[in-house]
Each structure stands twice: as structure tokens, then as C-alpha cells.
Short mmCIF file of C-alpha atoms in Angstrom, two decimals:
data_model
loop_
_atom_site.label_atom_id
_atom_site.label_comp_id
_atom_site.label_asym_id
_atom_site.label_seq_id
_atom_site.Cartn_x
_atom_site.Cartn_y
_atom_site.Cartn_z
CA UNK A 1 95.99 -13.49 -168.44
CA UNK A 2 97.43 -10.52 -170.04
CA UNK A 3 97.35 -10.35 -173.69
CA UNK A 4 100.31 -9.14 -176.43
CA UNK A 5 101.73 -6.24 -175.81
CA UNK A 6 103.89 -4.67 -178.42
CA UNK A 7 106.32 -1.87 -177.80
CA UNK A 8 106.81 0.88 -178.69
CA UNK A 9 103.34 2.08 -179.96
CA UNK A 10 104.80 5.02 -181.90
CA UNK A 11 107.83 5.32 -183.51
CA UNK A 12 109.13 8.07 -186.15
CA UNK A 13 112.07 7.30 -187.92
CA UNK A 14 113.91 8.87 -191.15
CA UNK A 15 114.99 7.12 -194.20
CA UNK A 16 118.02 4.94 -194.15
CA UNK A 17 117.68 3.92 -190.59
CA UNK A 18 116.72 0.87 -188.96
CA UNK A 19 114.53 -0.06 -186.14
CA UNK A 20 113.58 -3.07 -184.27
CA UNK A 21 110.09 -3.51 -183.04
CA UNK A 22 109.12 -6.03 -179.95
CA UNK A 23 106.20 -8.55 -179.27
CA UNK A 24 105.55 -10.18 -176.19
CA UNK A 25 103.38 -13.20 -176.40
CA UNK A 26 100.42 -14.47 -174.43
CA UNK A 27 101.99 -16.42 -171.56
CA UNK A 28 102.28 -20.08 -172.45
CA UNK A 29 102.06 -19.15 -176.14
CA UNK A 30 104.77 -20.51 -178.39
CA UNK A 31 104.15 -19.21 -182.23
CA UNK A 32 104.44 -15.61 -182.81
CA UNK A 33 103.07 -13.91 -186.04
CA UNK A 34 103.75 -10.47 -187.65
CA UNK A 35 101.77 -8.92 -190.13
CA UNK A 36 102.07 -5.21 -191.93
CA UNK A 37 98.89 -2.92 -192.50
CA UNK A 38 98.77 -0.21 -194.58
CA UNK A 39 96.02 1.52 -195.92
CA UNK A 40 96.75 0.57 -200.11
CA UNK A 41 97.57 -3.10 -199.34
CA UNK A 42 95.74 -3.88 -196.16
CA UNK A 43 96.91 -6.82 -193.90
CA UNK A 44 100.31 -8.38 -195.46
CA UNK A 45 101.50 -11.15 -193.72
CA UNK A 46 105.43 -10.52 -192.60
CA UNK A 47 106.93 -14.26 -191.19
CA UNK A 48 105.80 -16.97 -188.57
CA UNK A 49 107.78 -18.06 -185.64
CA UNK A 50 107.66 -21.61 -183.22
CA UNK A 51 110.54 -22.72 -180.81
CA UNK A 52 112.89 -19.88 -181.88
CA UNK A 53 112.52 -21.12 -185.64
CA UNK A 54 110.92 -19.34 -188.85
CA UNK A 55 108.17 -21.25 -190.11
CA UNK A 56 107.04 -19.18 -192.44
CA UNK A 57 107.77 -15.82 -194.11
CA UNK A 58 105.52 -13.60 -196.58
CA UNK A 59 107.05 -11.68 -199.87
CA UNK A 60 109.19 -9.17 -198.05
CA UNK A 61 112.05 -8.01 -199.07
CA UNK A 62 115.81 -8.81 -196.77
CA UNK A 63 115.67 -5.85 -195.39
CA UNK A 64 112.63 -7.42 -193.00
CA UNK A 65 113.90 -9.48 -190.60
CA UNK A 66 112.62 -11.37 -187.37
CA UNK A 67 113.74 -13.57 -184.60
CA UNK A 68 112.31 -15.36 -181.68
CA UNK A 69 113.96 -15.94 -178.51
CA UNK A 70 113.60 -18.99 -175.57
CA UNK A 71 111.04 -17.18 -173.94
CA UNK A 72 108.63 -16.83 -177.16
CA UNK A 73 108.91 -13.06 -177.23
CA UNK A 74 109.74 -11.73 -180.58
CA UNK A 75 111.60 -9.57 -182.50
CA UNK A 76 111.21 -7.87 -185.70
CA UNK A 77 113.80 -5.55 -187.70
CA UNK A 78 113.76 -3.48 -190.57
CA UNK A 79 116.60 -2.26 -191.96
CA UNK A 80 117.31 0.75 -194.40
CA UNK A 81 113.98 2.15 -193.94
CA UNK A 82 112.10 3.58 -196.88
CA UNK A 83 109.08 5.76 -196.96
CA UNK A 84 106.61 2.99 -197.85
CA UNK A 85 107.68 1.41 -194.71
CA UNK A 86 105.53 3.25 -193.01
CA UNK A 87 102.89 1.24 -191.43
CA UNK A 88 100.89 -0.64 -188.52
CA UNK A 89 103.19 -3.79 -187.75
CA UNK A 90 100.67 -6.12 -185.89
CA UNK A 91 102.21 -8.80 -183.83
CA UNK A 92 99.79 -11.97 -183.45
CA UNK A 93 100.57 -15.01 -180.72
CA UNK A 94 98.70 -18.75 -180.65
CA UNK A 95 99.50 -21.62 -178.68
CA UNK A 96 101.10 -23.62 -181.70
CA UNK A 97 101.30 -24.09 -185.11
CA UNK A 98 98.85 -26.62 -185.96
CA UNK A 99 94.96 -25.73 -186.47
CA UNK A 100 93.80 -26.60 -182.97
CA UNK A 101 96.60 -24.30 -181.65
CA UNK A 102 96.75 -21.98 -184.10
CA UNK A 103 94.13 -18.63 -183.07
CA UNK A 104 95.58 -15.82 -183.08
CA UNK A 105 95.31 -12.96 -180.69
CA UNK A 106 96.82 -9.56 -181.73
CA UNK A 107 98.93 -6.83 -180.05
CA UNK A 108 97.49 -3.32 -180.38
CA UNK A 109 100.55 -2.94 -182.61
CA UNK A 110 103.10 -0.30 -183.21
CA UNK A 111 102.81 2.80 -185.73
CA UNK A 112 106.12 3.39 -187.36
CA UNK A 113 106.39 6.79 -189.30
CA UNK A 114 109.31 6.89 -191.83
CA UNK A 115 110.05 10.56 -192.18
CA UNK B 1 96.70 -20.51 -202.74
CA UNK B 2 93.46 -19.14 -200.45
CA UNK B 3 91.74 -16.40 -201.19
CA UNK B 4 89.28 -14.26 -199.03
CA UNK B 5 87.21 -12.15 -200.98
CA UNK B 6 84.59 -9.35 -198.89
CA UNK B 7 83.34 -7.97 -200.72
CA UNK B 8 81.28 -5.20 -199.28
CA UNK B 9 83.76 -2.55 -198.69
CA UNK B 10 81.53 -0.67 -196.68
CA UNK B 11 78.41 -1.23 -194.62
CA UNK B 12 75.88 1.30 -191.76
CA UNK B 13 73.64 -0.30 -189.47
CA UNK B 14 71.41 1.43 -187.35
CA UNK B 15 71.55 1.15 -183.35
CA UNK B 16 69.80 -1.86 -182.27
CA UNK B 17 69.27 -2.82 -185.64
CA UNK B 18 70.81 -6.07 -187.21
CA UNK B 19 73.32 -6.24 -189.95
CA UNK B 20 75.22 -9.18 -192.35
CA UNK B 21 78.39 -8.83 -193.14
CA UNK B 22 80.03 -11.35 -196.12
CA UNK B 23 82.43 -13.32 -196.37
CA UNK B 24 83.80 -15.72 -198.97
CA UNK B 25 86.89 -17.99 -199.68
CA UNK B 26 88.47 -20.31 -202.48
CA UNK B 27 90.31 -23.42 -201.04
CA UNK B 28 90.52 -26.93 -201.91
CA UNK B 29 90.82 -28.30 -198.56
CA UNK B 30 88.12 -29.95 -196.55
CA UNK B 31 89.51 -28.97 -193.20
CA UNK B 32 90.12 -25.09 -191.89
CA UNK B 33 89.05 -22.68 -189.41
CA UNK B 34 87.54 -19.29 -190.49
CA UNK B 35 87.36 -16.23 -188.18
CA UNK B 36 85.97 -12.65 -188.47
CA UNK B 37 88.26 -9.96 -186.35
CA UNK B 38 87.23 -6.64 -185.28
CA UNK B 39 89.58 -3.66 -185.50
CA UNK B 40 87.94 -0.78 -184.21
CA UNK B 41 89.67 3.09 -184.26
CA UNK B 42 91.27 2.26 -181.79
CA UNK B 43 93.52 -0.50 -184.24
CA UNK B 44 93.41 -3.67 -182.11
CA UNK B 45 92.54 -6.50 -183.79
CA UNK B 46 89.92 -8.25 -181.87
CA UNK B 47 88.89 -11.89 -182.26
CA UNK B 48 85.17 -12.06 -182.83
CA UNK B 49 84.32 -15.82 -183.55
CA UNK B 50 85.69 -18.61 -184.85
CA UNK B 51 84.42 -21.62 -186.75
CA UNK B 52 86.15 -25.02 -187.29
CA UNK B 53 84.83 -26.48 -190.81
CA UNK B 54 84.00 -29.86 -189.61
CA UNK B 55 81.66 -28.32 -187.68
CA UNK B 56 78.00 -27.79 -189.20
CA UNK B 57 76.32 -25.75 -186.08
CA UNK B 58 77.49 -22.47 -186.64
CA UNK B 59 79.04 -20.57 -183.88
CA UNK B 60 77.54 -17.91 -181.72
CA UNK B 61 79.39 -15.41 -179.50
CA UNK B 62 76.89 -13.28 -177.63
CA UNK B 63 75.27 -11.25 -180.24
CA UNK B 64 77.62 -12.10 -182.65
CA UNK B 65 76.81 -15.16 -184.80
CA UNK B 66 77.89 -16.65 -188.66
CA UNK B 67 76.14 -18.57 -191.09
CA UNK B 68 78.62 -20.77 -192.35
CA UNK B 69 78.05 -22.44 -195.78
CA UNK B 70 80.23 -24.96 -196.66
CA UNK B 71 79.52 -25.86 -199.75
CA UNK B 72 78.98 -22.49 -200.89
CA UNK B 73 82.40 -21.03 -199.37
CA UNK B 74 80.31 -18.74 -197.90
CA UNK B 75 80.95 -17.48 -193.58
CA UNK B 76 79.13 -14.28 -193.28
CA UNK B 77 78.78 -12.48 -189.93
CA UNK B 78 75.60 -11.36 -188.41
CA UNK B 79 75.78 -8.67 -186.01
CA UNK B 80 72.31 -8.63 -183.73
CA UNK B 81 71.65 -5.28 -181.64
CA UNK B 82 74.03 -3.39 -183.19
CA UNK B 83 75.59 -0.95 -180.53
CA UNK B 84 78.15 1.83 -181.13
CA UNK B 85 81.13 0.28 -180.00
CA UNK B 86 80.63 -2.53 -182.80
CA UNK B 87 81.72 0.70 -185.02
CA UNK B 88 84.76 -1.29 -186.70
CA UNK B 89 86.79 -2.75 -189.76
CA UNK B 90 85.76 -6.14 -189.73
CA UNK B 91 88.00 -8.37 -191.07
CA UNK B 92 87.77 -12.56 -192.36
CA UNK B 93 90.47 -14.48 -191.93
CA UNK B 94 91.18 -18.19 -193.16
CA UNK B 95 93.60 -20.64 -191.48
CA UNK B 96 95.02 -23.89 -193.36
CA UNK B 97 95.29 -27.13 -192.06
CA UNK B 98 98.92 -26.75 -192.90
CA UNK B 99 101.28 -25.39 -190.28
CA UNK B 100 103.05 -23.91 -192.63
CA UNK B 101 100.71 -21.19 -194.44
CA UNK B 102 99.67 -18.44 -192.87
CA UNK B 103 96.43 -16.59 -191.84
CA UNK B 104 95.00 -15.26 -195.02
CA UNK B 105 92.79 -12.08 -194.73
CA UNK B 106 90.16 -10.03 -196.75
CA UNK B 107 90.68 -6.98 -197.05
CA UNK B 108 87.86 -6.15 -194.79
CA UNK B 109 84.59 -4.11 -194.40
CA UNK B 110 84.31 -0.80 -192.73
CA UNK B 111 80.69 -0.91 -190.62
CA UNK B 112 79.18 1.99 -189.17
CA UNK B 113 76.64 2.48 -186.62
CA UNK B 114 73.92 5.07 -186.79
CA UNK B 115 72.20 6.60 -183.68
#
């Protein structure tokens, strides 16, 4: 089974713009994850998605943004990009929801550089 | 809320050698899973193990094995026959019962691996 993939890998963008970042999800799973990891605050989580709805989001600001489509592949969109932006933006699948479903298996992520 | 706490920053093992790595977590719930991921250079996050809390055997995975103390809050990782590739930021990770809270990390432990 292949695993997530994430794409792109690299990005470099400058201040003010936006970018969208994509996660493709283990086959058959359903809940998508994304987390941000930078070296000063380590492993933040970003929002949670199930059957195309947000289940849960972490203390971002608006400008962070996500969606999930029929298929279970994800979305995830920053707008008005700032320096501190910059970041590892991990993408994380499981089955479901619930505990029994819930392991996570990452994406090898993508490295956004906000010039 | 759940905290993870690790709280050895950094850690060297030598090849072939065996090494501990701690972990421990405040919650008030009886029921969770706990897992300790492996991020090596190359930045994937890589599941290591994974323990469900109603479980008292602790889990193995090939050379890879916790001791998981309940009562304690305490899930450290031993790492038997260390090799070079298990050069790594290990990270714990707790997972809530709830659907609706998301994987909480530590903020993880760098381990090195002497030849």
C-alpha cells in the first residue's frame, strides 16, 4: 500500500502571498491531520479532517485554512504569508476518528520557505 | 488538557549498545493509546510502536520495546542493538479517547548513535 505523499516537498514563497499545500491519504483512509514543525515550537497541531468535515482545529490564526475533498485527499492554505510561516507542514492520515482508527501515519511533508 | 513531557532533550548510545528513552504524560482518562515516532534527518515521521492503555503487556516491535507504567504515567522506549540508522528525533505522542482532541506530542529527544 503506498503511504502519504505530500506535494510539493519544497516550496519558497515571499511575504504576502499565499500557497496551498496537498496531502494524499493512505488508500482507504478517511481522517486527515496537519500539523506545523518548527524548530522554537516543535510539533503544533494545525486542524483534523473526516468525511470532508473539520473536526478539529489547533490555535491558528484565519489565515490557515484546510479542506477535505470526497476522495479523502486534503488541502491546506495559508494565506498572507509571514516570515514565521516558515516551516515543515506534516500531513498525517488514520482510518477514522475514534481510538481504534485513529494511528497516524505521516507524509514526508513539505518545507515552505517564506522569503 | 494532556500534556507530554520528555524530558531528556538529548541522548548518545553506542552501536549495539542499548538505550531508554522517557516519556511521561498528565491525563485524567483511563483509556488512550501512546506512541513513540521516529523522525530521522531525513524528516519523516515514522511510527515506532504503539500501546493501547488497557493493555498491561507492553508492546514490542523488533528491537524496539516500552515499559509502560500506568500508574506512574510513565511509557519510556527502549531501543536494544542500537544501529546507525536509529540516529533520530524521537518523538511521544498521546491520543484521547475523544474523537475530537488531537494527537498531543513532546517535544521530543534527539538520540545519537556512536560507532
Amino acid at each position: 500500500k503506498a503511504g502519504v505523499t505530500q506535494t510539493p516537498r519544497y516550496l519558497i514563497k515571499t511575504r504576502g502571498q499565499q500557497v496551498t499545500l496537498s496531502c494524499s491519504p493512505i488508500s482507504g483512509h478517511r481522517s486527515v491531520s496537519w500539523y506545523q514543525q518548527t524548530p522554537g515550537q516543535g510539533l503544533q497541531f494545525l486542524f483534523e479532517y473526516f468525511s470532508e468535515t473539520q473536526r478539529n482545529k489547533g490555535n491558528f490564526p484565519g489565515r490557515f485554512s484546510g479542506r477535505q475533498f470526497s476522495n479523502s485527499r486534503s488541502e491546506m492554505n495559508v494565506s498572507t504569508l509571514e516570515l514565521g510561516d516558515s516551516a515543515l507542514y506534516l500531513c498525517a492520515s488514520s482510518l477514522g476518528p475514534t481510538l481504534e482508527r485513529g494511528t497516524q501515519y505521516f507524509g514526508p511533508g513539505t518545507r515552505l520557505t517564506v522569503l | 488538557a494532556q500534556t507530554v513531557t520528555q524530558s531528556q532533550p538529548e541522548m548518545s548510545v553506542q552501536e549495539a549498545e542499548t538505550v531508554t528513552l522517557s516519556c511521561t504524560y498528565d491525563t485524567s482518562e483511563s483509556d488512550y493509546y501512546l506512541f513513540w515516532y521516529k523522525q530521522p534527518p531525513s524528516r519523516q515521521m515514522i511510527l515506532v510502536i504503539r500501546q493501547e492503555a488497557y493493555k498491561q503487556q507492553n508492546a514490542t516491535e523488533n528491537r524496539f520495546s516500552v515499559n509502560f507504567q500506568k500508574a506512574a504515567k510513565s511509557f519510556s522506549l527502549k531501543i536494544s542493538d542500537s544501529q546507525l540508522g536509529d540516529a533520530a528525533m524521537y518523538f511521544c505522542a498521546y491520543r484521547s479517547p475523544s474523537g475530537n482532541t488531537p494527537l498531543v506530542f513532546g517535544k521530543g529527544t534527539r538520540l545519537s548513535v556512536i560507532a
